[in-house]
Each structure stands twice: as C-alpha cells, then as structure tokens.
PDB file of C-alpha atoms and ligand atoms in Angstrom:
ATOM      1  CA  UNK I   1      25.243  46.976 -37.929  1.00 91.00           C
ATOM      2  CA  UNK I   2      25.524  49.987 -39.805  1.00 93.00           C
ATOM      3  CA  UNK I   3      23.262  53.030 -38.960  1.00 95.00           C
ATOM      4  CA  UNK I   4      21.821  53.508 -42.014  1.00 93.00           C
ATOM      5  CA  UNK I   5      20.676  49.332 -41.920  1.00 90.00           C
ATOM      6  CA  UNK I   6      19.766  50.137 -38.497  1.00 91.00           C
ATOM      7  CA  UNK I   7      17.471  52.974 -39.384  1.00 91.00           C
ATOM      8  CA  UNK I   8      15.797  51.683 -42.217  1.00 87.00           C
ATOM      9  CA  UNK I   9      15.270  48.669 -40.916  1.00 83.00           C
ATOM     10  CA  UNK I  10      12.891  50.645 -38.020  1.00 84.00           C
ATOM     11  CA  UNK I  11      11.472  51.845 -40.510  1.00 81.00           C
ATOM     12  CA  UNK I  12      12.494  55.525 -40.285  1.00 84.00           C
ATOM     13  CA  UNK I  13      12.437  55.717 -44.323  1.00 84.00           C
ATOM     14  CA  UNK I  14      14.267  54.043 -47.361  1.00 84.00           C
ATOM     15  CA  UNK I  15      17.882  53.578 -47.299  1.00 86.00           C
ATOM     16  CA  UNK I  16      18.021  56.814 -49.068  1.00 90.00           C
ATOM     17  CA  UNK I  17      16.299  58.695 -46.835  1.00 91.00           C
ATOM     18  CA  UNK I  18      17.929  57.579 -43.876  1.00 93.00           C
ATOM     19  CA  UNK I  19      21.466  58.743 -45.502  1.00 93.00           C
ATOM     20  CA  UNK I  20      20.029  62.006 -45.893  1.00 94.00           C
ATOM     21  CA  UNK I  21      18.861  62.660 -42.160  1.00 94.00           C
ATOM     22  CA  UNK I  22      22.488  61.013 -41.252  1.00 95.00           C
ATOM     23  CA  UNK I  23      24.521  63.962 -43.948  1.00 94.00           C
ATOM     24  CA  UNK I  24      21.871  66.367 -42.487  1.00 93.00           C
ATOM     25  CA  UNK I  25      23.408  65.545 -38.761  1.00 94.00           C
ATOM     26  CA  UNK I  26      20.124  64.631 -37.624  1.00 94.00           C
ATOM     27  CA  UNK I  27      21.228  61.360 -36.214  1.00 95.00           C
ATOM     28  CA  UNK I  28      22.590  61.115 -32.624  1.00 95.00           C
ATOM     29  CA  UNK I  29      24.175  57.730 -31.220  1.00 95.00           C
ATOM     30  CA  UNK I  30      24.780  57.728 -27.677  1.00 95.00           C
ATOM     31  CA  UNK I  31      24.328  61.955 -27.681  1.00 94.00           C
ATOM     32  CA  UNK I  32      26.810  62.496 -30.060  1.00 95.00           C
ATOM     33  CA  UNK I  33      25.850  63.618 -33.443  1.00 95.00           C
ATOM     34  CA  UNK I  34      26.649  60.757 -36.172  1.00 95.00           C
ATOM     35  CA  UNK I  35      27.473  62.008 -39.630  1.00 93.00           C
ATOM     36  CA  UNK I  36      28.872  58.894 -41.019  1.00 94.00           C
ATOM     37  CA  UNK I  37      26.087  56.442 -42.702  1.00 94.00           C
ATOM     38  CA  UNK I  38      28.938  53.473 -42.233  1.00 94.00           C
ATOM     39  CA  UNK I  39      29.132  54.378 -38.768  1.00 94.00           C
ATOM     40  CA  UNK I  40      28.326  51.203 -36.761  1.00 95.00           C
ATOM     41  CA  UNK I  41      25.608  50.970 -33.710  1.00 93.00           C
ATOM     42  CA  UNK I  42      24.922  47.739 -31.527  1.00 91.00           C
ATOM     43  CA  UNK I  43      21.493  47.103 -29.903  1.00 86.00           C
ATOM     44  CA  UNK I  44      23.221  48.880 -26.645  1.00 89.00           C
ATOM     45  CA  UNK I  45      23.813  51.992 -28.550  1.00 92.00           C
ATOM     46  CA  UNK I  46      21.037  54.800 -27.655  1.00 93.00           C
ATOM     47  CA  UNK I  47      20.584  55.737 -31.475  1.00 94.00           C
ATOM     48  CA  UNK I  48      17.635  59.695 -31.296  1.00 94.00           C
ATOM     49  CA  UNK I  49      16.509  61.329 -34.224  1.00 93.00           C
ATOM     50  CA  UNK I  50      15.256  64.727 -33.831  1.00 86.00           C
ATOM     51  CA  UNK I  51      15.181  63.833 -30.489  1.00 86.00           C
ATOM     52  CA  UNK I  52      13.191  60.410 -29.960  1.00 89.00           C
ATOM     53  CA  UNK I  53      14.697  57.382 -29.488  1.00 90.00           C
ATOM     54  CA  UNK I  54      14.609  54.921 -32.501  1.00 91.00           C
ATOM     55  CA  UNK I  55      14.507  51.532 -31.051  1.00 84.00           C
ATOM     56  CA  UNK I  56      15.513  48.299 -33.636  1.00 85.00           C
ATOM     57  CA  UNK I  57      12.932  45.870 -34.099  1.00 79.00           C
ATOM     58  CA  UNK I  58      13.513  43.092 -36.462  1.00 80.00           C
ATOM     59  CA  UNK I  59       9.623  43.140 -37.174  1.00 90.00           C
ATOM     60  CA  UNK I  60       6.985  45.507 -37.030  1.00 90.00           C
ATOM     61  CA  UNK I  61       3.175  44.226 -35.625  1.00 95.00           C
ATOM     62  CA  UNK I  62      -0.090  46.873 -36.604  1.00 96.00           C
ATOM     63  CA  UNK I  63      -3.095  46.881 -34.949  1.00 98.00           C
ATOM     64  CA  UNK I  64      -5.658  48.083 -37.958  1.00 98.00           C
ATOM     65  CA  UNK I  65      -8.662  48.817 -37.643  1.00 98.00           C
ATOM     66  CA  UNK I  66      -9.948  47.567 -40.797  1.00 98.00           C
ATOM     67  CA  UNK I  67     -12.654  49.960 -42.313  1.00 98.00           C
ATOM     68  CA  UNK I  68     -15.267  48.663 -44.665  1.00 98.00           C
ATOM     69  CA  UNK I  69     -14.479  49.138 -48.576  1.00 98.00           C
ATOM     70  CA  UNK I  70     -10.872  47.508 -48.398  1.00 98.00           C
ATOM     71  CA  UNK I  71     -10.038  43.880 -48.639  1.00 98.00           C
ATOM     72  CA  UNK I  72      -7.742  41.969 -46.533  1.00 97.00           C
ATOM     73  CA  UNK I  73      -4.682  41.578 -49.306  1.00 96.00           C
ATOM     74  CA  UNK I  74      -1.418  42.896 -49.940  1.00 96.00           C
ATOM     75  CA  UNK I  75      -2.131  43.900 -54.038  1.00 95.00           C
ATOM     76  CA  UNK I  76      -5.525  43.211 -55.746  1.00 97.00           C
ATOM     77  CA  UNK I  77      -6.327  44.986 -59.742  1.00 97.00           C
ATOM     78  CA  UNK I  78      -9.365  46.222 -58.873  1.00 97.00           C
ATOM     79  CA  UNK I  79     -10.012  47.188 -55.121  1.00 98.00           C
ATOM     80  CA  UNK I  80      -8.057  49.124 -52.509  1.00 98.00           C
ATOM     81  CA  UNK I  81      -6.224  47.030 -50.113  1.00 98.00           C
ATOM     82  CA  UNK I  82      -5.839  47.385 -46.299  1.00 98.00           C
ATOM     83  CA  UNK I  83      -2.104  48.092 -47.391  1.00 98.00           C
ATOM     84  CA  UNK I  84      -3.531  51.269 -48.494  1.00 97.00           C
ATOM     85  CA  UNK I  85      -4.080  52.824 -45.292  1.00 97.00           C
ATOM     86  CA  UNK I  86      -0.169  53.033 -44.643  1.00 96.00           C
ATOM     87  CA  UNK I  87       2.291  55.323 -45.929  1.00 92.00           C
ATOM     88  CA  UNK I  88       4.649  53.898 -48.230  1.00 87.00           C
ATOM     89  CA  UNK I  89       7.809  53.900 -46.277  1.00 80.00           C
ATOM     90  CA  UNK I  90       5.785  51.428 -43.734  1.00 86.00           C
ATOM     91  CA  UNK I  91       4.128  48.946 -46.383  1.00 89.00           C
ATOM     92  CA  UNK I  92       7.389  47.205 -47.626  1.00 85.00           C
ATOM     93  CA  UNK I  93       7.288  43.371 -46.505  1.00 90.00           C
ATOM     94  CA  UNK I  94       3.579  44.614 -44.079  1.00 94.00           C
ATOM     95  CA  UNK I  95       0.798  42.050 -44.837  1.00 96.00           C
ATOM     96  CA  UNK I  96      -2.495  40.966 -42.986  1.00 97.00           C
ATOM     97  CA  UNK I  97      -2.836  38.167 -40.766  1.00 95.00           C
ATOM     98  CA  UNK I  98      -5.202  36.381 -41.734  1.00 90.00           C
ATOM     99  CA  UNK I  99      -8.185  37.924 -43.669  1.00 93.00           C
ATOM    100  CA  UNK I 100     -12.010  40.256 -42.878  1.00 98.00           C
ATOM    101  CA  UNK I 101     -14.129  40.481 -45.120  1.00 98.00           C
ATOM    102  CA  UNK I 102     -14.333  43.702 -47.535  1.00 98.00           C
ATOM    103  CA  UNK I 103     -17.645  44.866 -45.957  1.00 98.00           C
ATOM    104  CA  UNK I 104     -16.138  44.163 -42.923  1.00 98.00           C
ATOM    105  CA  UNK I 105     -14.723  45.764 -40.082  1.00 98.00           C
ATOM    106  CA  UNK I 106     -12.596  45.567 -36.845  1.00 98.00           C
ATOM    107  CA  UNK I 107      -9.287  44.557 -35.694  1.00 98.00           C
ATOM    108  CA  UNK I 108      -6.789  43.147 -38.265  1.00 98.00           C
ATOM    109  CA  UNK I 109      -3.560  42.339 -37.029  1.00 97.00           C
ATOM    110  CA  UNK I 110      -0.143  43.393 -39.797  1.00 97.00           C
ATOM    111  CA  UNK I 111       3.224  42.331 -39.807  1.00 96.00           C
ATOM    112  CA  UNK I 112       6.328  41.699 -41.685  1.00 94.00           C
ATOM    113  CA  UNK I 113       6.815  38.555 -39.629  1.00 94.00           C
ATOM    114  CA  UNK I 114       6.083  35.617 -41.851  1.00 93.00           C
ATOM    115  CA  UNK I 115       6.832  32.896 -39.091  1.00 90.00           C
ATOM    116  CA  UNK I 116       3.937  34.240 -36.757  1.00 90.00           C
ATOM    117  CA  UNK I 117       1.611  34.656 -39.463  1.00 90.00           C
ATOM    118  CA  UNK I 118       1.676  31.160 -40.500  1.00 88.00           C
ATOM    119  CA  UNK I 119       1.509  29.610 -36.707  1.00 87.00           C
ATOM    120  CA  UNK I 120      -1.878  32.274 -36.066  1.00 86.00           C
ATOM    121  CA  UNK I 121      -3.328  31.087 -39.423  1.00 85.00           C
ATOM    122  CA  UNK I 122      -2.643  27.314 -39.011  1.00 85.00           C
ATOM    123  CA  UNK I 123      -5.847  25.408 -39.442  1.00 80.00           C
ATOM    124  CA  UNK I 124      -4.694  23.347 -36.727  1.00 82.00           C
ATOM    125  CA  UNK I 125      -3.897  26.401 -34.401  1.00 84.00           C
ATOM    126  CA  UNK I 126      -7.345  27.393 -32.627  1.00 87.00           C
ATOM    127  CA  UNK I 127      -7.929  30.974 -31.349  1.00 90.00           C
ATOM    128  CA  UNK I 128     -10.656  32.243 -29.676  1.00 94.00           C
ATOM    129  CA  UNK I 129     -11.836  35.390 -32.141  1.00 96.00           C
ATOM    130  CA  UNK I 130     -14.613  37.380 -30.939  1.00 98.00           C
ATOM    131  CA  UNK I 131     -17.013  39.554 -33.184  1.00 98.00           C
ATOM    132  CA  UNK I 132     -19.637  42.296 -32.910  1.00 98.00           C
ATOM    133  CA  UNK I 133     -22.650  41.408 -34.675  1.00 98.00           C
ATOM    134  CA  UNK I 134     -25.766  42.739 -36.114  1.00 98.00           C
ATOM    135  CA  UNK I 135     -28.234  40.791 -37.983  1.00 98.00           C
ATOM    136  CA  UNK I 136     -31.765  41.455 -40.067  1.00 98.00           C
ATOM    137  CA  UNK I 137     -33.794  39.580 -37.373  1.00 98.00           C
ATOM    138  CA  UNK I 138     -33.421  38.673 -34.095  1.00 98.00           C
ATOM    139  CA  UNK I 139     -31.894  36.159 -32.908  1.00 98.00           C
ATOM    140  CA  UNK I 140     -33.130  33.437 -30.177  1.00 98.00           C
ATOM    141  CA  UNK I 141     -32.452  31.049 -27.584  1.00 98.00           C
ATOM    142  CA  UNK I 142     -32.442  27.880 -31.117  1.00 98.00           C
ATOM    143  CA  UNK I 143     -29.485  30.112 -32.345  1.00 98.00           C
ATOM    144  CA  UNK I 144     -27.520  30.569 -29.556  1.00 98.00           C
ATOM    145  CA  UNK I 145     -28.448  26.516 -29.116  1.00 98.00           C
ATOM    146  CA  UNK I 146     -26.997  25.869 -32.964  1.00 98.00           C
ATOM    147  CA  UNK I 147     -23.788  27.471 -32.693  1.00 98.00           C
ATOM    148  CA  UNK I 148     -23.092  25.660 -29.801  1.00 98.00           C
ATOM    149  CA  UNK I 149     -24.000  22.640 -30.840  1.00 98.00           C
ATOM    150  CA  UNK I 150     -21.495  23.049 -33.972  1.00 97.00           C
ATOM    151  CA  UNK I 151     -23.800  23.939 -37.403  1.00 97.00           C
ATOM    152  CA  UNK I 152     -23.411  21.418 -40.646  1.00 97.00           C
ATOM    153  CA  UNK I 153     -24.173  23.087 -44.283  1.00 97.00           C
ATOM    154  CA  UNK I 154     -26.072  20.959 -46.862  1.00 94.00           C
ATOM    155  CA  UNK I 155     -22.628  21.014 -48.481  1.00 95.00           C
ATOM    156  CA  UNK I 156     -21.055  18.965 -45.779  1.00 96.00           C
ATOM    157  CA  UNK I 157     -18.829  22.345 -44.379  1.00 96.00           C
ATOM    158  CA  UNK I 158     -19.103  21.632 -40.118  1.00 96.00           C
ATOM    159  CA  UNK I 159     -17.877  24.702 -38.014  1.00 96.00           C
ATOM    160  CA  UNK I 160     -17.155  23.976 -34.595  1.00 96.00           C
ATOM    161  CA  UNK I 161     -19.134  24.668 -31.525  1.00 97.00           C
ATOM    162  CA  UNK I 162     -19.089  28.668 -31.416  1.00 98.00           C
ATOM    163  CA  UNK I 163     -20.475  30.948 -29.038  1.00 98.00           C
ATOM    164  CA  UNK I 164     -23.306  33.852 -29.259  1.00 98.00           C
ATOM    165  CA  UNK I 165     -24.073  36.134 -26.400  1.00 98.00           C
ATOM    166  CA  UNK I 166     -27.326  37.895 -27.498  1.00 98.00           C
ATOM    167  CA  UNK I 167     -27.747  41.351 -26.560  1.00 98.00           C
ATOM    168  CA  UNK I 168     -30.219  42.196 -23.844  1.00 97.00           C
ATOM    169  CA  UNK I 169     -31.396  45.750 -25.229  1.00 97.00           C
ATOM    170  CA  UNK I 170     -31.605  44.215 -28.706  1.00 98.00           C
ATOM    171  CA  UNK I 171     -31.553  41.277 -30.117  1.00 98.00           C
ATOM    172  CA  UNK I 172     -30.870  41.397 -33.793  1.00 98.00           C
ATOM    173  CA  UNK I 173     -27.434  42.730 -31.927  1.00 98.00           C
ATOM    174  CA  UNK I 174     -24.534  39.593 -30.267  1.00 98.00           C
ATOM    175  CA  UNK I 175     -21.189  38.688 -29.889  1.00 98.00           C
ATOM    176  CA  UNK I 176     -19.806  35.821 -31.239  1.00 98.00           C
ATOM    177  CA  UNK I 177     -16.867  33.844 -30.667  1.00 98.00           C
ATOM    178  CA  UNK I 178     -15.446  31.322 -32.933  1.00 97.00           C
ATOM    179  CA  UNK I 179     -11.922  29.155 -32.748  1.00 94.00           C
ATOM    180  CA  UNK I 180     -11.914  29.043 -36.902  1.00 93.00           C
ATOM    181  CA  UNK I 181     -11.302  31.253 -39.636  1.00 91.00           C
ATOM    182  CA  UNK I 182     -13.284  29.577 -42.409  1.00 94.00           C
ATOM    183  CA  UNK I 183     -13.971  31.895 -45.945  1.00 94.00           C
ATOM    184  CA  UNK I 184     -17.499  33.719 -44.297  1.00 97.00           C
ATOM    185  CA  UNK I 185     -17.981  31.935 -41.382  1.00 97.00           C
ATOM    186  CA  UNK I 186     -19.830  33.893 -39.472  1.00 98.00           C
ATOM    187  CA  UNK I 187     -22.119  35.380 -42.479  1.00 98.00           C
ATOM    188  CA  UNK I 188     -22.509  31.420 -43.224  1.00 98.00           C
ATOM    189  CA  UNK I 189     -23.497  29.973 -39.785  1.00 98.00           C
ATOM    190  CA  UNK I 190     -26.321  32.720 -39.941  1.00 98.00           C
ATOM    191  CA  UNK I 191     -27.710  32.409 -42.775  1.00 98.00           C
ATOM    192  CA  UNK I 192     -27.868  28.705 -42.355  1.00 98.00           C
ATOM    193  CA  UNK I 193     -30.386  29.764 -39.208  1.00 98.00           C
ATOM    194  CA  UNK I 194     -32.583  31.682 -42.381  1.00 98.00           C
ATOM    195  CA  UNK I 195     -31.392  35.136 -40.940  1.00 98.00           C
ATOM    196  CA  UNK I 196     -28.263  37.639 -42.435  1.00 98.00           C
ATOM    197  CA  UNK I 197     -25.816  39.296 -40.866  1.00 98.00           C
ATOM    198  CA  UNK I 198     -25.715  42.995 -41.712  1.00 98.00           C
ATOM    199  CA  UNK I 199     -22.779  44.177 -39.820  1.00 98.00           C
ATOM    200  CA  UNK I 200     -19.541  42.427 -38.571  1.00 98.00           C
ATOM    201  CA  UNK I 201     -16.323  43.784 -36.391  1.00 98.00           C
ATOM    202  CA  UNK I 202     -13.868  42.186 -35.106  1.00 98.00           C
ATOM    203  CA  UNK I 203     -13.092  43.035 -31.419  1.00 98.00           C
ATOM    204  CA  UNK I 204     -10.746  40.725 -30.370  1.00 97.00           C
ATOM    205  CA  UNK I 205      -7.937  38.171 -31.586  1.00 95.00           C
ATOM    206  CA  UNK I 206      -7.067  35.736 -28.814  1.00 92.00           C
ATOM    207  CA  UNK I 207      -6.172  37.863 -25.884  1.00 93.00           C
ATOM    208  CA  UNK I 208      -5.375  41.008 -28.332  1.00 95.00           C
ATOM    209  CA  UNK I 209      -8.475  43.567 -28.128  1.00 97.00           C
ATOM    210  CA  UNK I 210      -8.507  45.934 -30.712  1.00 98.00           C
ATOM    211  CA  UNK I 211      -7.983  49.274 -28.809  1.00 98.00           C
ATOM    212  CA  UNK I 212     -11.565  51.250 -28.683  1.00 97.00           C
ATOM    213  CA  UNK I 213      -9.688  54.662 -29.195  1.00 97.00           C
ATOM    214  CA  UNK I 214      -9.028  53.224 -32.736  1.00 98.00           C
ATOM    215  CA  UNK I 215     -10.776  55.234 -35.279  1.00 98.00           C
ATOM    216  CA  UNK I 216     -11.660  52.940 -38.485  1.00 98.00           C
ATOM    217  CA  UNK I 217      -9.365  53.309 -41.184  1.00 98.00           C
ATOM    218  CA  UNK I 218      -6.520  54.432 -38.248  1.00 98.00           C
ATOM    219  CA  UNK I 219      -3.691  51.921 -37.240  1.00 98.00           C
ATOM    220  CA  UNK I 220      -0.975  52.134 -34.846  1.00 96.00           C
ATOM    221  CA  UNK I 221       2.208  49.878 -33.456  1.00 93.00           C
ATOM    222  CA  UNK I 222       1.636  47.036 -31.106  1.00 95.00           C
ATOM    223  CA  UNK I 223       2.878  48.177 -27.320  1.00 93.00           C
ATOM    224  CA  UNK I 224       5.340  46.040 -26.274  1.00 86.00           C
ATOM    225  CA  UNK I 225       2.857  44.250 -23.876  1.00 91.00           C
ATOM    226  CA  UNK I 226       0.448  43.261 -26.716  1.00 94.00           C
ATOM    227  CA  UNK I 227       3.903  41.832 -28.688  1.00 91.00           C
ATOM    228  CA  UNK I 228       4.191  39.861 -25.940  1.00 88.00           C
ATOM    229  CA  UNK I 229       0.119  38.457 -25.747  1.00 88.00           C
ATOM    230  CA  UNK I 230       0.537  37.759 -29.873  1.00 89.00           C
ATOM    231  CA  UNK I 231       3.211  35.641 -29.261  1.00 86.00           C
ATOM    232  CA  UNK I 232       1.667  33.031 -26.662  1.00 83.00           C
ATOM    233  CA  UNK I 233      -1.315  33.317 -28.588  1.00 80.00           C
TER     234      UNK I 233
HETATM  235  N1  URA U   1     -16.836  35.790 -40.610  1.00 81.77           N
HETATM  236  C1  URA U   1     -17.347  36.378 -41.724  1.00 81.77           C
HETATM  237  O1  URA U   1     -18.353  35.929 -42.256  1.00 81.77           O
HETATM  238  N2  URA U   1     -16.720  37.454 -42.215  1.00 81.77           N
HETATM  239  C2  URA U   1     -15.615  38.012 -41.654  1.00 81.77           C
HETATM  240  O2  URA U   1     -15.096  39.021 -42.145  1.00 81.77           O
HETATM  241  C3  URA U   1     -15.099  37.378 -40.503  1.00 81.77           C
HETATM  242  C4  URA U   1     -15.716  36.272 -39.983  1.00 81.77           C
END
C-alpha cells in the first residue's frame, strides 16, 4: 500500500496533508526518512512520524463520553451532534453505535466499522448495558420487583426482565441493567412506576466500562484489549 493510503487511512490527516508531512521528510519507514508519497509500506514496515509509531488500523473504535446537549447522530439541522466533539480529520466515515439520549450522558461507543455496528444494534443481539440513575422519588423494593418481573405499557410495548440495584445511601439514586435498547427505555419503565428519571449515564456496554478518567465531552481510542472485549460482545 502506498504511504500516503497508509497514513490517511490511520487517520494522520487528509490525503493532502499526509503528502505534505511526506515532502516535509517527516515520515520515517523502517528509520529511514521516506520522501516519496508512492513509496510502498506493508503491515511489517515500522512506518514513525515525528517520532511515534503510526500503526494501520482498518477501523477506528471511540470511547465517548457523551455529554448532555448533543444527540446521538452523525448530521441533524438543528442540534449539535456527538460528531461534534471530534476534530475534523477524525469524523470522516465515525458514527455512534447505537444511540443516548440528548439529555443524556455516559459511554457511547464510535466507529467507522459498519459490520460491528449492525451485529451490537441487532434487536436480536442482547447485551447487558448498565446505567447510573437518579430519579425524583425514591425508589422501593415494588420497583426493583417490576423490572424484574419485565414491565408492560398500556400501549402493549413489554421490556424484558431488567435489573435495579438501589442505592443504600440514597434511594432516589440505582443502577440499572437492561439487555434492550428500546427509544427511552429506561425514562419509560420509570415513569410507568409514577416516578421520573432525572439523570441517566451510561457506565457500561457489555463488558466495555466507560473509563472513569473520562471527562464528559472527552473521547479517546479503544486500547487494544477493549477492541478485543467489543468484538465477543
Ligand atoms: N434509556 C433512556 O431512557 N435513555 C437513554 O439515553 C438510554 C436508555
């Protein structure tokens, strides 16, 4: 492959931009300094730019965490996106997997791989998604009972049985864990036990945490471990 496909496609900047840092002799394959943008690398080759090693990576995988404010979509007229958050040169072909609510907040996975987005969002694919809560009133033993039990709307919608861990130091506070991702879920099963959620974050995505040094609004790469838990997810 050539460099400058190899560069851009790790997302180092446009196709432009990576011909520039190759003419600027920025680019070093195996230690020696490549000046030739047609110059061809394998995955063997040990491509550095100013020093750190560019590794190729077909796809790219973000770990967000989601502020409130944005909405989980690649383009929308009227509100910002989660797309927003990245630079430019990272956003081509980056969308969410699956979808938080704009008031909410929390881990939200990102990738360019269309094939792993569709198996995670399946309806038929259940994973275990877990979810910091905080509601107007407290919540009880009946509650905890209910989502357990599966809840049914008066419009027929069933969610599955889900769990809810009530805090011990306050309970208008829980986790909950659900194996869906219907359109307000969680806010739904609440209020169907007369109550309201008031805050909702996302901690975990099967057996992908979202990592607590994570500032909201900041994102960062996947380590190659949690590639590997996304995958069997
Ligand atoms: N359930 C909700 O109601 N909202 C979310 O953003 C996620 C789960």
């Amino acid at each position: 492959m050539r460099i400058d496909k190899y560069l851009a496609a790790s997302r180092v900047g446009s196709r432009s931009e990576v011909k520039d840092l190759v003419r600027k002799e920025l680019v070093y394959v195996n230690g020696k300094v490549c000046k030739d943008c047609s110059f061809h690398v394998s995955l063997e080759d040990e491509v550095c730019l100013n020093g750190q090693n560019i590794r190729y990576t077909e796809h790219v995988y973000y770990m967000l965490n989601k502020p409130a404010g944005y909405v989980s979509a690649t383009e929308d007229e009227r509100e910002k996106t989660v797309l927003d958050l990245f630079p430019e040169k990272i956003r081509k072909g980056l969308f969410p997997v699956g979808r938080l609510d704009k008031d909410s907040v929390g881990l939200l996975l990102l990738t360019d791989d269309g094939e792993l987005a569709h198996r995670l969002m399946s309806p038929k694919h259940h994973v275990d998604k877990r979810y910091l809560i905080c509601t107007k009133d407290p919540l009880t033993e009946d509650d905890v009972r209910a989502f357990s039990e599966g809840i049914v709307l008066s419009d027929g919608t069933r969610f599955r049985s889900a769990g809810l861990e009530i805090s011990e130091d306050d309970p208008s506070t829980a986790v909950v864990t659900i194996s869906e991702g219907k359109f307000h879920q969680i806010k739904r099963m609440v209020e169907s036990r007369r109550n309201k959620v008031r805050y909702l974050k996302r901690l975990s995505v099967g057996t992908l945490m979202l990592d607590p040094k994570l500032k909201e609004g900041m994102y960062r790469e996947l380590t190659d471990e949690e590639t590997g838990l996304i995958m069997t997810i």
